[in-house]
Amino acid sequence: MLERKSPLSQHRILGRFGVNTEEPGITIREIKEFRYLEISYWDGAATPLKSKFLELLTLSDFPEAGKSVALKDGTLLRPGPGLLAYYGGPAPEDILRAMISAGEGSVVSLSHSRCALRLSGPKVRDVLKRGLRINMSEDAFPEGANAYSEIHGLSVLLIRQGKAEYDLLFARSTAPNIWTWLTETAAQFGYEVL
């Protein structure tokens, strides 16, 4: 497989920046190797597909809207109506394509068109709340939650990975703009780029 060239290579500088460099409030790390598949299903196909997913992927449960279910090497997300997504390591792309007929839906690999950042730290929610229109309270956006939103009109997918850990996925073409917003917003808390 070809090595993915980062759309942030001209922007991402490693180190600590902002007002608090001793104890940065947020850590930013680019995730360079990941798979992202969007799985759309047509009206009336949800019930049969749910059964196929549970059986063939040995899922314990099917994700509810805005939630996720862990798989062996990744996560099955349900970020919106009629939409599932796979995010993580080597994707079960062949299995998913074989499971879903053209009359039921489609599977599209968007891995090479996306950029992913892992954001963590005690101030990560404070930074994200300044740009995303998502209720990020513990009850409304618990671990495993995921949602599409926008930052300055640019579409992003936010996935909560842990207590103070989030993944942010967005189109490669918007990476410099997202990076500028993120670093300017994080500067008031101090941030570290790994």
PDB file of C-alpha atoms in Angstrom:
ATOM      1  CA  MET A   1       0.000   0.000   0.000  1.00  0.00           C
ATOM      2  CA  LEU A   2       1.215   3.495  -0.771  1.00  0.00           C
ATOM      3  CA  GLU A   3       2.152   5.674   2.159  1.00  0.00           C
ATOM      4  CA  ARG A   4      -0.435   8.349   2.793  1.00  0.00           C
ATOM      5  CA  LYS A   5       0.968  11.890   2.450  1.00  0.00           C
ATOM      6  CA  SER A   6      -0.325  14.175   5.143  1.00  0.00           C
ATOM      7  CA  PRO A   7      -2.285  17.231   4.007  1.00  0.00           C
ATOM      8  CA  LEU A   8      -0.878  18.886   7.145  1.00  0.00           C
ATOM      9  CA  SER A   9       2.800  18.257   6.387  1.00  0.00           C
ATOM     10  CA  GLN A  10       3.374  21.956   5.649  1.00  0.00           C
ATOM     11  CA  HIS A  11       1.402  23.098   8.721  1.00  0.00           C
ATOM     12  CA  ARG A  12       2.044  20.621  11.526  1.00  0.00           C
ATOM     13  CA  ILE A  13       5.050  21.575  13.646  1.00  0.00           C
ATOM     14  CA  LEU A  14       5.871  19.321  16.588  1.00  0.00           C
ATOM     15  CA  GLY A  15       6.222  20.931  19.997  1.00  0.00           C
ATOM     16  CA  ARG A  16       4.360  22.928  22.636  1.00  0.00           C
ATOM     17  CA  PHE A  17       2.621  26.201  21.872  1.00  0.00           C
ATOM     18  CA  GLY A  18       0.240  28.756  23.351  1.00  0.00           C
ATOM     19  CA  VAL A  19      -0.076  30.328  26.773  1.00  0.00           C
ATOM     20  CA  ASN A  20       0.582  27.230  28.870  1.00  0.00           C
ATOM     21  CA  THR A  21       3.462  25.194  27.493  1.00  0.00           C
ATOM     22  CA  GLU A  22       4.361  23.627  30.858  1.00  0.00           C
ATOM     23  CA  GLU A  23       1.058  21.749  31.114  1.00  0.00           C
ATOM     24  CA  PRO A  24      -0.727  21.958  27.762  1.00  0.00           C
ATOM     25  CA  GLY A  25      -4.495  21.647  27.949  1.00  0.00           C
ATOM     26  CA  ILE A  26      -4.740  19.695  24.709  1.00  0.00           C
ATOM     27  CA  THR A  27      -2.575  17.263  22.774  1.00  0.00           C
ATOM     28  CA  ILE A  28      -2.959  16.935  18.998  1.00  0.00           C
ATOM     29  CA  ARG A  29      -1.747  13.886  17.114  1.00  0.00           C
ATOM     30  CA  GLU A  30      -2.362  13.116  13.457  1.00  0.00           C
ATOM     31  CA  ILE A  31      -3.556   9.571  12.790  1.00  0.00           C
ATOM     32  CA  LYS A  32      -1.831   8.625   9.574  1.00  0.00           C
ATOM     33  CA  GLU A  33      -2.961   5.038   8.997  1.00  0.00           C
ATOM     34  CA  PHE A  34      -6.682   4.391   9.281  1.00  0.00           C
ATOM     35  CA  ARG A  35      -9.608   3.134   7.239  1.00  0.00           C
ATOM     36  CA  TYR A  36     -12.874   4.993   6.835  1.00  0.00           C
ATOM     37  CA  LEU A  37     -15.814   3.479   4.962  1.00  0.00           C
ATOM     38  CA  GLU A  38     -19.253   5.021   4.604  1.00  0.00           C
ATOM     39  CA  ILE A  39     -22.059   2.499   4.375  1.00  0.00           C
ATOM     40  CA  SER A  40     -25.371   3.830   3.103  1.00  0.00           C
ATOM     41  CA  TYR A  41     -28.530   1.753   3.193  1.00  0.00           C
ATOM     42  CA  TRP A  42     -31.734   2.428   1.324  1.00  0.00           C
ATOM     43  CA  ASP A  43     -35.265   2.675   2.715  1.00  0.00           C
ATOM     44  CA  GLY A  44     -36.574  -0.709   3.820  1.00  0.00           C
ATOM     45  CA  ALA A  45     -33.114  -2.302   4.001  1.00  0.00           C
ATOM     46  CA  ALA A  46     -32.350  -1.506   7.648  1.00  0.00           C
ATOM     47  CA  THR A  47     -33.910  -4.624   9.190  1.00  0.00           C
ATOM     48  CA  PRO A  48     -32.345  -7.238   6.861  1.00  0.00           C
ATOM     49  CA  LEU A  49     -28.978  -5.463   7.002  1.00  0.00           C
ATOM     50  CA  LYS A  50     -29.085  -5.309  10.773  1.00  0.00           C
ATOM     51  CA  SER A  51     -29.470  -9.108  10.874  1.00  0.00           C
ATOM     52  CA  LYS A  52     -26.574  -9.567   8.429  1.00  0.00           C
ATOM     53  CA  PHE A  53     -24.312  -7.237  10.414  1.00  0.00           C
ATOM     54  CA  LEU A  54     -25.062  -8.968  13.699  1.00  0.00           C
ATOM     55  CA  GLU A  55     -24.389 -12.409  12.231  1.00  0.00           C
ATOM     56  CA  LEU A  56     -21.477 -11.887   9.843  1.00  0.00           C
ATOM     57  CA  LEU A  57     -19.530  -9.340  11.901  1.00  0.00           C
ATOM     58  CA  THR A  58     -20.384 -11.110  15.176  1.00  0.00           C
ATOM     59  CA  LEU A  59     -21.645  -7.894  16.713  1.00  0.00           C
ATOM     60  CA  SER A  60     -23.042  -7.876  20.213  1.00  0.00           C
ATOM     61  CA  ASP A  61     -25.429  -5.111  19.182  1.00  0.00           C
ATOM     62  CA  PHE A  62     -26.245  -2.842  16.260  1.00  0.00           C
ATOM     63  CA  PRO A  63     -25.296   0.802  16.875  1.00  0.00           C
ATOM     64  CA  GLU A  64     -28.091   3.231  17.652  1.00  0.00           C
ATOM     65  CA  ALA A  65     -28.036   6.662  15.999  1.00  0.00           C
ATOM     66  CA  GLY A  66     -25.026   8.638  17.229  1.00  0.00           C
ATOM     67  CA  LYS A  67     -23.496   5.586  18.934  1.00  0.00           C
ATOM     68  CA  SER A  68     -20.876   3.000  18.005  1.00  0.00           C
ATOM     69  CA  VAL A  69     -20.076  -0.685  18.438  1.00  0.00           C
ATOM     70  CA  ALA A  70     -16.531  -2.004  18.761  1.00  0.00           C
ATOM     71  CA  LEU A  71     -15.230  -4.466  16.179  1.00  0.00           C
ATOM     72  CA  LYS A  72     -11.970  -6.423  16.226  1.00  0.00           C
ATOM     73  CA  ASP A  73      -9.820  -3.713  14.599  1.00  0.00           C
ATOM     74  CA  GLY A  74     -12.122  -0.717  14.546  1.00  0.00           C
ATOM     75  CA  THR A  75     -15.524   0.730  15.242  1.00  0.00           C
ATOM     76  CA  LEU A  76     -18.889   0.605  13.495  1.00  0.00           C
ATOM     77  CA  LEU A  77     -20.454   4.065  13.788  1.00  0.00           C
ATOM     78  CA  ARG A  78     -23.957   5.290  13.075  1.00  0.00           C
ATOM     79  CA  PRO A  79     -23.503   9.045  12.558  1.00  0.00           C
ATOM     80  CA  GLY A  80     -26.812   9.681  10.806  1.00  0.00           C
ATOM     81  CA  PRO A  81     -30.056   8.254   9.438  1.00  0.00           C
ATOM     82  CA  GLY A  82     -29.505   5.641   6.742  1.00  0.00           C
ATOM     83  CA  LEU A  83     -25.764   5.821   7.303  1.00  0.00           C
ATOM     84  CA  LEU A  84     -23.181   3.612   8.968  1.00  0.00           C
ATOM     85  CA  ALA A  85     -19.424   4.067   8.933  1.00  0.00           C
ATOM     86  CA  TYR A  86     -16.420   1.908   9.699  1.00  0.00           C
ATOM     87  CA  TYR A  87     -13.418   3.629  11.274  1.00  0.00           C
ATOM     88  CA  GLY A  88     -10.227   1.979  12.430  1.00  0.00           C
ATOM     89  CA  GLY A  89      -7.580  -0.466  11.328  1.00  0.00           C
ATOM     90  CA  PRO A  90      -7.697  -2.826   8.352  1.00  0.00           C
ATOM     91  CA  ALA A  91     -11.282  -2.648   7.205  1.00  0.00           C
ATOM     92  CA  PRO A  92     -13.567  -5.604   6.592  1.00  0.00           C
ATOM     93  CA  GLU A  93     -14.313  -3.924   3.260  1.00  0.00           C
ATOM     94  CA  ASP A  94     -14.691  -7.138   1.248  1.00  0.00           C
ATOM     95  CA  ILE A  95     -17.093  -8.584   3.813  1.00  0.00           C
ATOM     96  CA  LEU A  96     -19.148  -5.389   3.873  1.00  0.00           C
ATOM     97  CA  ARG A  97     -19.315  -5.176   0.075  1.00  0.00           C
ATOM     98  CA  ALA A  98     -20.396  -8.829  -0.129  1.00  0.00           C
ATOM     99  CA  MET A  99     -23.055  -8.297   2.554  1.00  0.00           C
ATOM    100  CA  ILE A 100     -24.766  -5.329   0.936  1.00  0.00           C
ATOM    101  CA  SER A 101     -26.421  -5.731  -2.454  1.00  0.00           C
ATOM    102  CA  ALA A 102     -26.955  -2.778  -4.801  1.00  0.00           C
ATOM    103  CA  GLY A 103     -30.643  -2.899  -3.895  1.00  0.00           C
ATOM    104  CA  GLU A 104     -29.849  -2.524  -0.188  1.00  0.00           C
ATOM    105  CA  GLY A 105     -27.167   0.162  -0.142  1.00  0.00           C
ATOM    106  CA  SER A 106     -23.530   0.932  -0.898  1.00  0.00           C
ATOM    107  CA  VAL A 107     -20.065   0.817   0.664  1.00  0.00           C
ATOM    108  CA  VAL A 108     -17.646   3.595  -0.271  1.00  0.00           C
ATOM    109  CA  SER A 109     -14.047   3.818   0.940  1.00  0.00           C
ATOM    110  CA  LEU A 110     -13.192   7.407   1.857  1.00  0.00           C
ATOM    111  CA  SER A 111      -9.930   6.641   3.663  1.00  0.00           C
ATOM    112  CA  HIS A 112      -7.642   8.516   1.296  1.00  0.00           C
ATOM    113  CA  SER A 113      -9.919  11.537   1.117  1.00  0.00           C
ATOM    114  CA  ARG A 114      -9.924  12.074   4.884  1.00  0.00           C
ATOM    115  CA  CYS A 115      -7.580  13.406   7.529  1.00  0.00           C
ATOM    116  CA  ALA A 116      -7.870  12.271  11.157  1.00  0.00           C
ATOM    117  CA  LEU A 117      -6.637  13.916  14.347  1.00  0.00           C
ATOM    118  CA  ARG A 118      -6.621  12.482  17.874  1.00  0.00           C
ATOM    119  CA  LEU A 119      -7.329  15.257  20.375  1.00  0.00           C
ATOM    120  CA  SER A 120      -6.850  14.639  24.086  1.00  0.00           C
ATOM    121  CA  GLY A 121      -6.250  16.420  27.351  1.00  0.00           C
ATOM    122  CA  PRO A 122      -8.074  18.197  30.170  1.00  0.00           C
ATOM    123  CA  LYS A 123      -9.171  21.134  27.967  1.00  0.00           C
ATOM    124  CA  VAL A 124     -10.110  19.234  24.806  1.00  0.00           C
ATOM    125  CA  ARG A 125     -13.863  19.684  25.340  1.00  0.00           C
ATOM    126  CA  ASP A 126     -13.401  23.407  25.960  1.00  0.00           C
ATOM    127  CA  VAL A 127     -11.615  23.723  22.619  1.00  0.00           C
ATOM    128  CA  LEU A 128     -14.156  21.640  20.690  1.00  0.00           C
ATOM    129  CA  LYS A 129     -17.144  23.471  22.201  1.00  0.00           C
ATOM    130  CA  ARG A 130     -15.859  26.693  20.647  1.00  0.00           C
ATOM    131  CA  GLY A 131     -16.346  25.385  17.123  1.00  0.00           C
ATOM    132  CA  LEU A 132     -18.800  22.497  17.097  1.00  0.00           C
ATOM    133  CA  ARG A 133     -22.561  22.653  17.445  1.00  0.00           C
ATOM    134  CA  ILE A 134     -22.778  19.491  19.521  1.00  0.00           C
ATOM    135  CA  ASN A 135     -23.985  19.087  23.087  1.00  0.00           C
ATOM    136  CA  MET A 136     -20.778  17.689  24.545  1.00  0.00           C
ATOM    137  CA  SER A 137     -22.040  17.011  28.064  1.00  0.00           C
ATOM    138  CA  GLU A 138     -21.274  13.573  29.514  1.00  0.00           C
ATOM    139  CA  ASP A 139     -24.905  12.446  29.179  1.00  0.00           C
ATOM    140  CA  ALA A 140     -25.452  13.725  25.637  1.00  0.00           C
ATOM    141  CA  PHE A 141     -22.068  12.729  24.162  1.00  0.00           C
ATOM    142  CA  PRO A 142     -20.688   9.730  26.115  1.00  0.00           C
ATOM    143  CA  GLU A 143     -17.758   7.523  25.106  1.00  0.00           C
ATOM    144  CA  GLY A 144     -18.484   5.937  21.731  1.00  0.00           C
ATOM    145  CA  ALA A 145     -20.727   8.800  20.618  1.00  0.00           C
ATOM    146  CA  ASN A 146     -20.225  10.220  17.136  1.00  0.00           C
ATOM    147  CA  ALA A 147     -21.800  13.016  15.145  1.00  0.00           C
ATOM    148  CA  TYR A 148     -21.352  15.077  12.036  1.00  0.00           C
ATOM    149  CA  SER A 149     -21.027  18.805  12.605  1.00  0.00           C
ATOM    150  CA  GLU A 150     -19.250  21.813  11.124  1.00  0.00           C
ATOM    151  CA  ILE A 151     -16.343  24.049  12.020  1.00  0.00           C
ATOM    152  CA  HIS A 152     -16.622  27.363  10.155  1.00  0.00           C
ATOM    153  CA  GLY A 153     -18.871  25.681   7.589  1.00  0.00           C
ATOM    154  CA  LEU A 154     -16.465  22.757   7.065  1.00  0.00           C
ATOM    155  CA  SER A 155     -17.925  19.291   7.642  1.00  0.00           C
ATOM    156  CA  VAL A 156     -16.309  17.168  10.369  1.00  0.00           C
ATOM    157  CA  LEU A 157     -17.067  13.866  12.062  1.00  0.00           C
ATOM    158  CA  LEU A 158     -16.386  13.838  15.806  1.00  0.00           C
ATOM    159  CA  ILE A 159     -15.932  10.505  17.601  1.00  0.00           C
ATOM    160  CA  ARG A 160     -15.524  10.343  21.360  1.00  0.00           C
ATOM    161  CA  GLN A 161     -12.914   7.683  22.097  1.00  0.00           C
ATOM    162  CA  GLY A 162     -12.453   8.141  25.843  1.00  0.00           C
ATOM    163  CA  LYS A 163     -13.060  10.432  28.807  1.00  0.00           C
ATOM    164  CA  ALA A 164     -10.914  13.242  27.392  1.00  0.00           C
ATOM    165  CA  GLU A 165     -10.102  11.804  23.974  1.00  0.00           C
ATOM    166  CA  TYR A 166     -11.746  12.549  20.626  1.00  0.00           C
ATOM    167  CA  ASP A 167     -11.028  11.781  16.988  1.00  0.00           C
ATOM    168  CA  LEU A 168     -11.845  14.440  14.420  1.00  0.00           C
ATOM    169  CA  LEU A 169     -12.218  13.351  10.761  1.00  0.00           C
ATOM    170  CA  PHE A 170     -12.544  15.780   7.885  1.00  0.00           C
ATOM    171  CA  ALA A 171     -11.866  16.120   4.171  1.00  0.00           C
ATOM    172  CA  ARG A 172      -8.190  16.431   3.254  1.00  0.00           C
ATOM    173  CA  SER A 173      -8.955  19.566   1.246  1.00  0.00           C
ATOM    174  CA  THR A 174     -10.150  21.318   4.414  1.00  0.00           C
ATOM    175  CA  ALA A 175      -7.212  20.193   6.583  1.00  0.00           C
ATOM    176  CA  PRO A 176      -5.267  23.499   6.563  1.00  0.00           C
ATOM    177  CA  ASN A 177      -8.390  25.466   7.567  1.00  0.00           C
ATOM    178  CA  ILE A 178      -9.342  23.007  10.321  1.00  0.00           C
ATOM    179  CA  TRP A 179      -5.724  23.027  11.569  1.00  0.00           C
ATOM    180  CA  THR A 180      -5.641  26.829  11.726  1.00  0.00           C
ATOM    181  CA  TRP A 181      -8.919  26.955  13.662  1.00  0.00           C
ATOM    182  CA  LEU A 182      -7.791  24.194  16.026  1.00  0.00           C
ATOM    183  CA  THR A 183      -4.383  25.660  16.861  1.00  0.00           C
ATOM    184  CA  GLU A 184      -5.696  29.222  17.226  1.00  0.00           C
ATOM    185  CA  THR A 185      -8.467  28.028  19.548  1.00  0.00           C
ATOM    186  CA  ALA A 186      -6.176  25.700  21.530  1.00  0.00           C
ATOM    187  CA  ALA A 187      -3.513  28.398  22.031  1.00  0.00           C
ATOM    188  CA  GLN A 188      -5.458  29.932  24.933  1.00  0.00           C
ATOM    189  CA  PHE A 189      -5.134  26.633  26.845  1.00  0.00           C
ATOM    190  CA  GLY A 190      -1.706  25.631  25.583  1.00  0.00           C
ATOM    191  CA  TYR A 191      -1.328  22.694  23.211  1.00  0.00           C
ATOM    192  CA  GLU A 192       1.203  20.081  22.237  1.00  0.00           C
ATOM    193  CA  VAL A 193       1.587  18.606  18.765  1.00  0.00           C
ATOM    194  CA  LEU A 194       2.986  15.072  18.749  1.00  0.00           C
TER     195      LEU A 194
END
